[in-house]
Coordinates of C-alpha atoms in Angstrom, one line a residue:
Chain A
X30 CA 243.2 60.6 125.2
X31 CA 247.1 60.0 125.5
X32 CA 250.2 60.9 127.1
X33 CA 252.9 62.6 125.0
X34 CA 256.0 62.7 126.5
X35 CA 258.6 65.3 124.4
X36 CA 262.1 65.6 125.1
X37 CA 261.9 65.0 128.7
X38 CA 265.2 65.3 130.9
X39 CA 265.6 64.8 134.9
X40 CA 268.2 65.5 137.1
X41 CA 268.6 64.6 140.7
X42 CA 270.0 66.6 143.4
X43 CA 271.2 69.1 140.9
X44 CA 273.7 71.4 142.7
X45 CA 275.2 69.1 144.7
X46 CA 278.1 66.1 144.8
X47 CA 275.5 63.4 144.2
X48 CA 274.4 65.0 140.6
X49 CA 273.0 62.0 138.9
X50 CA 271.4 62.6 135.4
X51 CA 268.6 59.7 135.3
X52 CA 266.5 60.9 131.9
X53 CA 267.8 62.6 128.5
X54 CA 265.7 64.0 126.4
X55 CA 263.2 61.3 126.5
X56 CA 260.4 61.8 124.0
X57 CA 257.5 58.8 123.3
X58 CA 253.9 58.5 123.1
X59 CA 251.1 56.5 124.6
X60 CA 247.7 56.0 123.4
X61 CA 244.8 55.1 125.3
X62 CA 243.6 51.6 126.4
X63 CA 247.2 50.5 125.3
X64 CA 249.0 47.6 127.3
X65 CA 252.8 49.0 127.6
X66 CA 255.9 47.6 128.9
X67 CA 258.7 50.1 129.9
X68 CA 261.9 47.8 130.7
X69 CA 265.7 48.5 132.0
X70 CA 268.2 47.7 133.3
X71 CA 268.6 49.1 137.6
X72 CA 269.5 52.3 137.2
X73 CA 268.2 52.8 133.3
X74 CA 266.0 55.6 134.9
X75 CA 262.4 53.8 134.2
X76 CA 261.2 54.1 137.4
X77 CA 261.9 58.4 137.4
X78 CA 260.0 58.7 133.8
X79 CA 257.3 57.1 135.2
X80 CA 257.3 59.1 138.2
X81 CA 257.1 62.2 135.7
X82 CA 253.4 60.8 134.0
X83 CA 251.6 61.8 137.1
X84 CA 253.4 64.6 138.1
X85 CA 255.0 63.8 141.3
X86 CA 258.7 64.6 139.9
X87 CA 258.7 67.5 137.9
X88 CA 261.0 67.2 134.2
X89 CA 264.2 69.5 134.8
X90 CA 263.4 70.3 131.3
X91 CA 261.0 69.0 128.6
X92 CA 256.9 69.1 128.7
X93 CA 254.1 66.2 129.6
X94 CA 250.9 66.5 127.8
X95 CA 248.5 64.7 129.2
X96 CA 245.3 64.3 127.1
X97 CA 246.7 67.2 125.3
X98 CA 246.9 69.5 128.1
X99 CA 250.7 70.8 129.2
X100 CA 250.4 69.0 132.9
X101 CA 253.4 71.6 133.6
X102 CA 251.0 74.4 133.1
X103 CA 250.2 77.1 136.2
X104 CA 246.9 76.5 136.0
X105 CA 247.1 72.9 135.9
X106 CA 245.6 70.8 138.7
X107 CA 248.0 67.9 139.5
X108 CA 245.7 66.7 142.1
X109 CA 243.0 66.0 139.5
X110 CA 245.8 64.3 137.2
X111 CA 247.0 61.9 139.9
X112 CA 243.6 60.8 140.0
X113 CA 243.0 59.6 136.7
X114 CA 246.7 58.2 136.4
X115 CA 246.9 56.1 139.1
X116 CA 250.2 55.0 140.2
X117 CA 251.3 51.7 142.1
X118 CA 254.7 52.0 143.5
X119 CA 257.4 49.0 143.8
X120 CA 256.4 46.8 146.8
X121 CA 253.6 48.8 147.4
X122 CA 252.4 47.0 150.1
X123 CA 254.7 48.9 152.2
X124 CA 252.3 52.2 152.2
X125 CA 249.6 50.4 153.7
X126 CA 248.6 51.5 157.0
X127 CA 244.7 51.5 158.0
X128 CA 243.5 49.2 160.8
X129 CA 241.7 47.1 158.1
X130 CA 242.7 46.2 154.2
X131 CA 239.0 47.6 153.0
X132 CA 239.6 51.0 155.4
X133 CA 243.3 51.2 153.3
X134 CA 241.5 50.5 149.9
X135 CA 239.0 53.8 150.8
X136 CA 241.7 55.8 151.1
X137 CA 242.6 56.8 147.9
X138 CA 238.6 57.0 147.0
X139 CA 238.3 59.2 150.4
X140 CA 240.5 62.0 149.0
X141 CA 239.0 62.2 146.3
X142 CA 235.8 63.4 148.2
X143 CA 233.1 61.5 147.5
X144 CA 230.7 60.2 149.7
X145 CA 230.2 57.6 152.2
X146 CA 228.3 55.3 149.7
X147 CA 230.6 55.5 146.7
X148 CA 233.6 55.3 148.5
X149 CA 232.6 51.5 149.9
X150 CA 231.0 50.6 146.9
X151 CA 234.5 51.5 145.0
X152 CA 236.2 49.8 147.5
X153 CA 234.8 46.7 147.5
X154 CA 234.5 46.7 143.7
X155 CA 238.3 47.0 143.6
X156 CA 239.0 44.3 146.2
X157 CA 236.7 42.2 144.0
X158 CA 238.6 42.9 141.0
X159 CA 241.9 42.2 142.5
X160 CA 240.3 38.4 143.6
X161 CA 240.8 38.9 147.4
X162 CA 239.3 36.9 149.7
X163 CA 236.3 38.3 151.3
X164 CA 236.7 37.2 154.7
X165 CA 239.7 38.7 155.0
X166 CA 238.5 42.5 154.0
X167 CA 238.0 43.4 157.5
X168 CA 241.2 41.9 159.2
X169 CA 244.3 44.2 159.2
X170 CA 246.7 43.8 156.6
X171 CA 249.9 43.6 158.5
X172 CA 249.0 39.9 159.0
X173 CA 248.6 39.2 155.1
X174 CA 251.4 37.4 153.1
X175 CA 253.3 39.4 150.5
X176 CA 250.8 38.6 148.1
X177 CA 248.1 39.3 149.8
X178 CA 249.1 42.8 150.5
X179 CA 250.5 43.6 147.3
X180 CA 246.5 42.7 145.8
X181 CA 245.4 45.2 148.7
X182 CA 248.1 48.4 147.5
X183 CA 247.3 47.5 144.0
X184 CA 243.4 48.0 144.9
X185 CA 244.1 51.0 146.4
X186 CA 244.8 52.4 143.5
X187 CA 242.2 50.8 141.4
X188 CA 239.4 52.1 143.8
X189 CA 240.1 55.8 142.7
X190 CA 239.0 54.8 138.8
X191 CA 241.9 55.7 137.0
X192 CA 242.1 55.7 133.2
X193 CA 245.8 54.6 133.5
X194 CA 247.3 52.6 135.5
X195 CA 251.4 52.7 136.1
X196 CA 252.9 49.7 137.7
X197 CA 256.4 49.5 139.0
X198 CA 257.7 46.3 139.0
X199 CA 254.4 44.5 140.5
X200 CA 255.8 41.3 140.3
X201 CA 259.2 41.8 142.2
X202 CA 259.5 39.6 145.0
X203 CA 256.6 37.2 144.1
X204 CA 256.6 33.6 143.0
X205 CA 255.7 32.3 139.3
X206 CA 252.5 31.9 140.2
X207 CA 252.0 35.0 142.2
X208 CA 253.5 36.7 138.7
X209 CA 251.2 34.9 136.5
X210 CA 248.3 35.7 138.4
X211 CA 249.3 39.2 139.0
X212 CA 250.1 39.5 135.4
X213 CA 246.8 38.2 134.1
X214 CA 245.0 40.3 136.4
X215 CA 246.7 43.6 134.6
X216 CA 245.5 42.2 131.3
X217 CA 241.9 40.8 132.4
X218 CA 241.6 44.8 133.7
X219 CA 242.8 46.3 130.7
X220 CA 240.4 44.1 128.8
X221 CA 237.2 44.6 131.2
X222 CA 237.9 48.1 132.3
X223 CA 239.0 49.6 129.4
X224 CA 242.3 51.5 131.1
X225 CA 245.7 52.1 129.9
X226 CA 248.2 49.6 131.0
X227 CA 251.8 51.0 131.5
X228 CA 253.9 47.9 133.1
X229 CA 257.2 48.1 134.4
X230 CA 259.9 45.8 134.5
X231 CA 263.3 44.4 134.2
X232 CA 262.0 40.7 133.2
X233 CA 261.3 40.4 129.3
X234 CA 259.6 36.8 130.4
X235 CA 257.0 39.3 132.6
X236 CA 256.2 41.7 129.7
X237 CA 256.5 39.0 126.1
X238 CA 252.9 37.4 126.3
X239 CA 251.0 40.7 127.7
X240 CA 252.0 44.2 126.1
X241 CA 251.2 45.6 123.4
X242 CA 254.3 47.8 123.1
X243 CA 257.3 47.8 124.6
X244 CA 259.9 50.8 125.7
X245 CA 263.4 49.6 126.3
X246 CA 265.2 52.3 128.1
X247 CA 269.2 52.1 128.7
X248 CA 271.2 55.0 130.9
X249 CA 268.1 57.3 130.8
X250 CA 267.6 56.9 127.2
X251 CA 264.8 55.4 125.1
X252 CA 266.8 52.6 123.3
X253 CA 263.7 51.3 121.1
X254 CA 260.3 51.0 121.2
X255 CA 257.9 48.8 119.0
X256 CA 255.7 45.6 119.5
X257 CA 257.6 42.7 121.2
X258 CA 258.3 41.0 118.3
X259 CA 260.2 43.6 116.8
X260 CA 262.3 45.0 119.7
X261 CA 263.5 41.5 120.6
X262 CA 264.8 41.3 116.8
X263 CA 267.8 43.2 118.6
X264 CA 268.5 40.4 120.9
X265 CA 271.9 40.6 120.7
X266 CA 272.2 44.6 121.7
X267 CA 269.9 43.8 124.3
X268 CA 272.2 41.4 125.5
X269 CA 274.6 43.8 125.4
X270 CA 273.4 46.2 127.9
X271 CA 272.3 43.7 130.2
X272 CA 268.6 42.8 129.4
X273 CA 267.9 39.2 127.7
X274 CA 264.8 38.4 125.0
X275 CA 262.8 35.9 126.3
X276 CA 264.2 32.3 126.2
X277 CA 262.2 31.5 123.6
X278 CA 263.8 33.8 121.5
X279 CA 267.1 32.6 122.0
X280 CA 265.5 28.9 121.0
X281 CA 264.3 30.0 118.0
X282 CA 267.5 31.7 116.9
X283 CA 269.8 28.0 117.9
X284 CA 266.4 26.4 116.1
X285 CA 266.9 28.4 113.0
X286 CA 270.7 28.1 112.6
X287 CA 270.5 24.5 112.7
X288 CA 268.0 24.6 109.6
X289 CA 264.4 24.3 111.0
X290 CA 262.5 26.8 109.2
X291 CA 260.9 28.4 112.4
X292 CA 259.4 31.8 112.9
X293 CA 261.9 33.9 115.0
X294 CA 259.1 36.3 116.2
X295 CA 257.5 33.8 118.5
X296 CA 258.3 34.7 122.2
X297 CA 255.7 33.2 124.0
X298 CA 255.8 29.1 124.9
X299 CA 252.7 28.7 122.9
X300 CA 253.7 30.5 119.7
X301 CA 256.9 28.3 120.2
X302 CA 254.7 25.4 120.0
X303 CA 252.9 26.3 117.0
X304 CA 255.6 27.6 114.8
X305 CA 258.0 24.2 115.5
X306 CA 254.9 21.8 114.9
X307 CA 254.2 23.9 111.6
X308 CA 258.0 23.9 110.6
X309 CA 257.6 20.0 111.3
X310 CA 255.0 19.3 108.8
X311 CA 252.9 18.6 111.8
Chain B
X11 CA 261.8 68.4 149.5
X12 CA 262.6 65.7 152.1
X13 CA 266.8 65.6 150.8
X14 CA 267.4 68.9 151.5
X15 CA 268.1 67.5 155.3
X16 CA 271.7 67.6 155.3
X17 CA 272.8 66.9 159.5
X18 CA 274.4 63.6 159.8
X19 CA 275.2 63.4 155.8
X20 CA 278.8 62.8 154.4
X21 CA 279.7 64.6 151.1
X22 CA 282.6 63.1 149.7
X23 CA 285.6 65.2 148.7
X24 CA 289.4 64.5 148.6
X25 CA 290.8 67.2 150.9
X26 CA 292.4 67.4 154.3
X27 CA 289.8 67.8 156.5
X28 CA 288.7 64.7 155.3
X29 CA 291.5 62.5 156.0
X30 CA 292.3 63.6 159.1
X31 CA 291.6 60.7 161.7
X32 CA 288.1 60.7 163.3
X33 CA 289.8 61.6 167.1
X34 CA 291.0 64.6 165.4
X35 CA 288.3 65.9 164.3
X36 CA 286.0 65.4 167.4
X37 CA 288.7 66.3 169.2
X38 CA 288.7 69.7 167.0
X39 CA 285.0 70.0 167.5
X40 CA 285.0 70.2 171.0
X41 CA 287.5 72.2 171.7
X42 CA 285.9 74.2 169.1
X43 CA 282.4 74.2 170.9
X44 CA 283.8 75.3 173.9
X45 CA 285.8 78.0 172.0
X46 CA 282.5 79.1 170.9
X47 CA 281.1 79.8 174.4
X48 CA 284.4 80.9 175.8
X49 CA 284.9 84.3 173.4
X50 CA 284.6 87.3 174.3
X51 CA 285.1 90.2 172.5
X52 CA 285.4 91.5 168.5
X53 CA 289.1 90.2 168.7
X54 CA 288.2 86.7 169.7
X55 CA 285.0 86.7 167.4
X56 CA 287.1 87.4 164.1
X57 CA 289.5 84.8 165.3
X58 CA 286.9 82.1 165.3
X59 CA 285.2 83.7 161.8
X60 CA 288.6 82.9 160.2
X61 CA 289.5 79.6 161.7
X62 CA 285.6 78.4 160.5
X63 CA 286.0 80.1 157.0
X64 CA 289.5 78.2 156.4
X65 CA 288.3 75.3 158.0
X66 CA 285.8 74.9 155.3
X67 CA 287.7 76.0 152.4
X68 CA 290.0 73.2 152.8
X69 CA 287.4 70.9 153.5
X70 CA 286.4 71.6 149.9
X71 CA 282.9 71.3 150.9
X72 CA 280.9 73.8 149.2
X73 CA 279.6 76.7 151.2
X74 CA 276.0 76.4 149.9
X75 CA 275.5 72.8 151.2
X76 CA 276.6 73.3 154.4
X77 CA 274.2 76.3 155.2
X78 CA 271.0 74.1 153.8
X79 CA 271.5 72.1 156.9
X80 CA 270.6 75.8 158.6
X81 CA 267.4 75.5 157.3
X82 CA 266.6 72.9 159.8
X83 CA 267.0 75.0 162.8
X84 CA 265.3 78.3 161.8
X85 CA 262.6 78.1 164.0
X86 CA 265.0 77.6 167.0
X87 CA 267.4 80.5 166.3
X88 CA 263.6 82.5 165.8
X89 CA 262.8 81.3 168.9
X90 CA 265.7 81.8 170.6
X91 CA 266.6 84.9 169.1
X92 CA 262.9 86.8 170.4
X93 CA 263.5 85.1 173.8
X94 CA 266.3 87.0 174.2
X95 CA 265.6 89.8 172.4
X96 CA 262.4 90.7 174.5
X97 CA 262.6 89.3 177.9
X98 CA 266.4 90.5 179.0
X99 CA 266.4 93.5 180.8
X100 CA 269.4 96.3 180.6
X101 CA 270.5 99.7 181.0
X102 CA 268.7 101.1 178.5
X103 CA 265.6 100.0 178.0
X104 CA 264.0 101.3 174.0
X105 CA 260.7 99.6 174.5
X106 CA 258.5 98.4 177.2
X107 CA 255.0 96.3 177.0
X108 CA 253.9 94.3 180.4
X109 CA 256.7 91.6 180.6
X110 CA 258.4 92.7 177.1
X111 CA 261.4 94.5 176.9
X112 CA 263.8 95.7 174.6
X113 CA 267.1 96.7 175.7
X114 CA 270.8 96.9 174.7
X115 CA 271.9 94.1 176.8
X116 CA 268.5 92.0 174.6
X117 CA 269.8 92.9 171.4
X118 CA 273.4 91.8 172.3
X119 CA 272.4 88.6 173.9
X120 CA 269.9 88.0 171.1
X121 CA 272.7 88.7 168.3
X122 CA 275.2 86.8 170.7
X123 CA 273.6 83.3 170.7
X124 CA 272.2 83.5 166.8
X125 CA 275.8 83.5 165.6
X126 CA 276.7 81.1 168.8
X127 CA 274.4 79.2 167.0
X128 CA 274.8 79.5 163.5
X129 CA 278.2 78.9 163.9
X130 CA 277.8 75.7 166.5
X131 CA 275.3 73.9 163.2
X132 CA 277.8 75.0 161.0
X133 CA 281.3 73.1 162.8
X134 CA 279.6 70.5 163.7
X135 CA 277.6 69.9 160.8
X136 CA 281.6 70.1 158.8
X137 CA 282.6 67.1 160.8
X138 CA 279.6 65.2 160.0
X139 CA 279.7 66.1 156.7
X140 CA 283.9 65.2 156.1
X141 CA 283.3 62.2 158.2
X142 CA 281.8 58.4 157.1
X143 CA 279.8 57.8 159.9
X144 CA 282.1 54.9 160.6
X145 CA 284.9 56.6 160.7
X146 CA 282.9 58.4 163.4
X147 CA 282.0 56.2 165.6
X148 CA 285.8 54.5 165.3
X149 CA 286.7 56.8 166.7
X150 CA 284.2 57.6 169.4
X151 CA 285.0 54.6 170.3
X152 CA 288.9 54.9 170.3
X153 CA 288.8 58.1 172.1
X154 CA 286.0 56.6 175.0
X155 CA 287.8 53.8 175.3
X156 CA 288.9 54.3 179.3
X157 CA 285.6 54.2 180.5
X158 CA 285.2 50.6 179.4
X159 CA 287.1 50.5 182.5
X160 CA 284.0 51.6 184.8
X161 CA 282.0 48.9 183.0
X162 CA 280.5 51.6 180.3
X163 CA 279.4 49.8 177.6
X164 CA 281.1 52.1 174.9
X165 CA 281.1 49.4 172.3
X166 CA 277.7 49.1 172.3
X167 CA 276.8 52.8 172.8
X168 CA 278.9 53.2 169.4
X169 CA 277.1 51.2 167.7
X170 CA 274.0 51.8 168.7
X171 CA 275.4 55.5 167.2
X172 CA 277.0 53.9 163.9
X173 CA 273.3 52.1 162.9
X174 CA 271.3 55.4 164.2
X175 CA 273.2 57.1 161.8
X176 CA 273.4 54.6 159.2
X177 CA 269.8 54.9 159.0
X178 CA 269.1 58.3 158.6
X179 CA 269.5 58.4 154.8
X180 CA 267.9 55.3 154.6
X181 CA 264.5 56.1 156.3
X182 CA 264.7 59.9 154.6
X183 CA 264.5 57.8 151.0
X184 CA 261.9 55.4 152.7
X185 CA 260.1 58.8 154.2
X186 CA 260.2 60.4 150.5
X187 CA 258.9 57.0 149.0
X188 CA 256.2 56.7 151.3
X189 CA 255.1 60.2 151.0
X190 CA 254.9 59.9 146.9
X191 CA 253.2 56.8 147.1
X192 CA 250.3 58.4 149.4
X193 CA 250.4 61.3 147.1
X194 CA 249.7 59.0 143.9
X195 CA 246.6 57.9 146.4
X196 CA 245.0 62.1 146.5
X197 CA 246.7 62.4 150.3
X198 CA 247.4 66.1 150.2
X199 CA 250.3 67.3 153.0
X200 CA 250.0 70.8 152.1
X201 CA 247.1 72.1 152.7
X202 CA 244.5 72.4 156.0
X203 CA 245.0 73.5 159.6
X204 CA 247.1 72.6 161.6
X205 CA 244.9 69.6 163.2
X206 CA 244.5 68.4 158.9
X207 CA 247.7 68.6 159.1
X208 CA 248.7 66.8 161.6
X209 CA 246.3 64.1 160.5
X210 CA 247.3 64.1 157.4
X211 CA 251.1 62.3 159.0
X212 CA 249.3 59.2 159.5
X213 CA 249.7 57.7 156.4
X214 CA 253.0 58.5 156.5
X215 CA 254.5 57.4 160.0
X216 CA 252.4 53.9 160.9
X217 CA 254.4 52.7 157.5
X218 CA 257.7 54.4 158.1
X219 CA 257.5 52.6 161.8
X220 CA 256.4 49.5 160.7
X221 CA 259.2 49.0 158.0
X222 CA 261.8 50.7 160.8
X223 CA 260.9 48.1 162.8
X224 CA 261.1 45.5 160.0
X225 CA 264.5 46.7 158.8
X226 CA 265.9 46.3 163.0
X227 CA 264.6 42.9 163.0
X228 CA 266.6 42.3 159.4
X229 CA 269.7 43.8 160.5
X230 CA 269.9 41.9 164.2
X231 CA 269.0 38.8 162.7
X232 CA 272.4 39.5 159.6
X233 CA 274.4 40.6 162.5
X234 CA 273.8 37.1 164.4
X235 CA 273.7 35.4 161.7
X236 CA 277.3 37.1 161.3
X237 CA 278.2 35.8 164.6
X238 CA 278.3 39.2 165.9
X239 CA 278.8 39.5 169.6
X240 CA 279.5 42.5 170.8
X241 CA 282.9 44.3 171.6
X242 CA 285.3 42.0 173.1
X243 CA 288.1 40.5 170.8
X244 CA 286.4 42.2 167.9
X245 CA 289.6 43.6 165.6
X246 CA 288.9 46.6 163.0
X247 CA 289.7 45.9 159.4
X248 CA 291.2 49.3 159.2
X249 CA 292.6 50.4 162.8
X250 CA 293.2 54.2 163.1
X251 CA 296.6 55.5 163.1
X252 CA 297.7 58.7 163.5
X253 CA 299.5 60.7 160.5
X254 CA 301.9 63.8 160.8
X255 CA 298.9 66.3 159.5
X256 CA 296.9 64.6 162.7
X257 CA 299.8 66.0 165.0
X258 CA 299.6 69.2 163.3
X259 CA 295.9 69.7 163.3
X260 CA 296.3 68.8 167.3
X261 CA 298.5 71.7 167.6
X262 CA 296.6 74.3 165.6
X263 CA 293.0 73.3 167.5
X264 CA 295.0 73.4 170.8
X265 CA 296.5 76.7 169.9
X266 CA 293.2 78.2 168.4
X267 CA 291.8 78.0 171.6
X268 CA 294.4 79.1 173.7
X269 CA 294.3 82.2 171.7
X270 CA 290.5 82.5 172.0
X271 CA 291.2 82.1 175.6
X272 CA 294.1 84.6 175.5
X273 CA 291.9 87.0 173.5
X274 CA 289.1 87.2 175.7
X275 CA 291.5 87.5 178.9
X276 CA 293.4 90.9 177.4
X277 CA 291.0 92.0 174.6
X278 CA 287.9 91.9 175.7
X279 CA 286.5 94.2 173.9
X280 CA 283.2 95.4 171.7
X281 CA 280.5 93.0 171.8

């Protein structure tokens, strides 16, 4: 079970004035049950790969397997595909739009065609998962705070059972804690459920302490891919096209030059912790 | 899908048609429209061929952009095209069924009013298109300006027109996003009758109108927060001013349709 991207290029609004070429040749694979960060800068054309995994834009040229099957194939049923990857769009809570947050979460669950039963049960399942309050299920969601609604989209999705999961940007617009809690959420899933994780983002802070592996795309390139650790190694290049390593990082470098023998793969605060009590004699 | 929608878009070019001042141009187009509906005749029907065809080669907008906005109004030249077709009677009649009725004077209304047509999407649709929709509605307002006079509010009716079409891209994107995101969720637009169908929009439209209705209450609350307050005092960054090329393009628009005019007094001949 994986997704093999292979030399995957996208063009929008070909023949026209406002040609914009937002993917080259992008090639990179994902394994299942991974946690995955994709990061960019605007415009480094993360959000339109992503939009490629479950078939809703269709690679100008290139080919998507998806558990080795050509999802480009005649034959291919993209309706079945967008069921197992489920996607969550940025600010998602703008596609809600039942008269109640649990009708919204059946939606997805409701296409699918299965019965009556199954659809609430999913429902509800997913609303549990996402921790949202139970006496709100029946109200309508327009009244929710940003939050609120985002936990509502985002079990949406999770109600149709996916085996991935794509985020874009979940965290844009919310407050540390709202991040934090959506972030651990993601890896508390991954974890219990068992489902690939694809996460993406412009914040290195956001993706550090939770993915697995990371894809660092710049002007519709992949720029490097690898754990964490070693893609923020390039600090400086990242730098230079407009993405930042964690803080941390950058502590560790200053740390370093000023002769305390730390280890300049921490990232997270805790690591931090460790490395400079250890490098203390502590 | 959803882009192809091309009314009300500007393409960007450098080229005459696009720096000629806004009055111009709807100036031009009317004069244009009514040249449309004046003609008469092969004579005065090549005349306006030409003017169109040279009108948008120097626009430099290409040819196969402008006739995707077509697509948006084939069902109305269909429809408009059988009306006429089978329902005007004539001298010679080729075909008769109850109230049905195919005749010459059908086929050459029929013909008449598709091209009428055709070629009314296809001016207008050039001005939109060489035009920033500001522009437009400077000079909407510049050239309605005398009826502020008789208490017509033609600040406000331009921009009520400037936002309108302001948005148009905007809620397209927001329609397109929208539409994906439901797809991610199994919503399926394609397929069904036409009730399915239909019921199938729902997902769509409560959040387009919810977030329309978000973005007007964002944009009234910048613009007062902006201490906008309607017409009166307000001075343009860029006030329009009228160039030599504007005086010439006055002349040839004036002159194309006396000449229609002209045509379809003495030549009024074939079709």
């Amino acid at each position: 079970m994986s997704i093999i991207v292979d030399k995957v290029s996208y063009c929008y609004s070909e023949d026209s004035a406002y040609k914009v070429q937002a993917l080259k040749e992008v090639s990179l694979t994902i394994e299942d049950g991974e946690f995955i960060g994709i990061i960019g800068h605007t415009g480094s054309g993360k959000s339109t790969l992503i939009q490629h995994l479950n078939g809703l834009l269709k690679a100008t040229s290139g080919h998507i397997y998806y558990n080795g099957q050509d999802i480009y194939d005649e034959d291919y049923n993209l309706k079945d595909l967008r069921n197992k990857v489920g996607m969550v769009f940025q600010y998602p809570e703008h596609q809600l739009f039942e008269t109640t947050n649990f009708e919204d979460v059946c939606f997805g669950p409701k296409n699918q065609g299965l019965d009556k039963k199954e659809i609430e049960l999913r429902a509800f399942e997913a609303l549990r998962n996402v921790h949202f309050p139970e006496e709100l299920f029946y109200q309508p969601p327009f009244d929710l705070s940003g939050g609120q609604k985002r936990r509502v989209a985002i079990a949406g999705v999770l109600a149709m059972h996916p085996e991935v999961l794509i985020l874009d940007e979940p965290t844009a617009g919310l407050d540390p804690a709202g991040r934090d809690e959506i972030l651990g959420l993601l890896a508390q899933m991954k974890r219990e459920l068992g489902i690939t994780i694809i996460l993406v983002s412009h914040s290195m802070e956001d993706v550090a302490e939770y993915v697995d592996r990371l894809f660092v795309m710049n002007g519709g390139e992949l720029m490097y891919e690898g754990a964490p650790k070693d893609v923020f190694r390039h600090y400086k290049e990242l730098e230079e096209v407009g993405l930042a390593a964690p803080q941390v990082t950058y502590l560790m470098h200053e740390l370093k030059e000023k002769g305390l023998n730390v280890d300049l793969d921490a990232t997270t605060v805790d690591e931090a912790k460790q490395t400079i009590l250890a490098a203390l004699g502590r | 899908m959803i882009r192809d929608i091309t009314i009300g878009q500007y393409y960007p070019a450098n080229s005459i048609v696009h720096k000629l001042d806004p009055r111009v141009k709807l100036f031009a187009t009317l004069l244009y429209i009514i040249a449309l509906f004046v003609y008469k005749g092969l004579a005065g029907f090549i005349l306006i061929t030409g003017f169109l065809i040279l009108a948008v080669k120097m626009s430099k907008v290409p040819l196969k952009f402008i006739l995707k906005g077509l697509k948006a109004i084939v069902v109305l030249l269909v429809i408009t095209a059988s009306f006429n077709l089978l329902l005007t009677p004539g001298e010679v009649t080729f075909f008769k069924w109850g109230v049905f009725q195919v005749s010459d004077t059908g086929i050459r209304t029929a013909v008449m009013m598709m091209i009428r047509l055709i070629y009314l999407i296809i001016g207008t649709s050039l001005m939109t298109l060489t035009t920033t929709p500001n522009q437009l509605t400077d000079g909407l307002e510049k050239s309605l300006s005398p009826l502020n006079r008789i208490n017509v509010p033609v600040h406000a009716i331009a921009m009520m027109m400037s936002i309108a079409l302001r948005f148009i891209p905007i809620l397209i994107e927001e329609t397109d996003k929208i539409m994906k995101a439901q797809m991610a969720r199994g919503a399926d637009f394609d397929h069904g009758n036409i009730i399915q169908k239909a019921k199938a929009m729902v997902p769509i439209l409560v959040p387009l109108f919810v977030s329309a209705f978000r973005r007007a209450d964002d944009l009234a609350m910048a613009m007062e927060a902006r201490c906008y307050n309607g017409g009166t005092g307000r001075t343009k960054m860029k006030p329009l001013k009228y160039t030599a090329s504007d005086r010439v393009a006055y002349l040839v628009i004036i002159g194309f349709l006396a000449a229609v005019i002209l045509l379809r007094i003495f030549v009024p001949y074939f079709g």
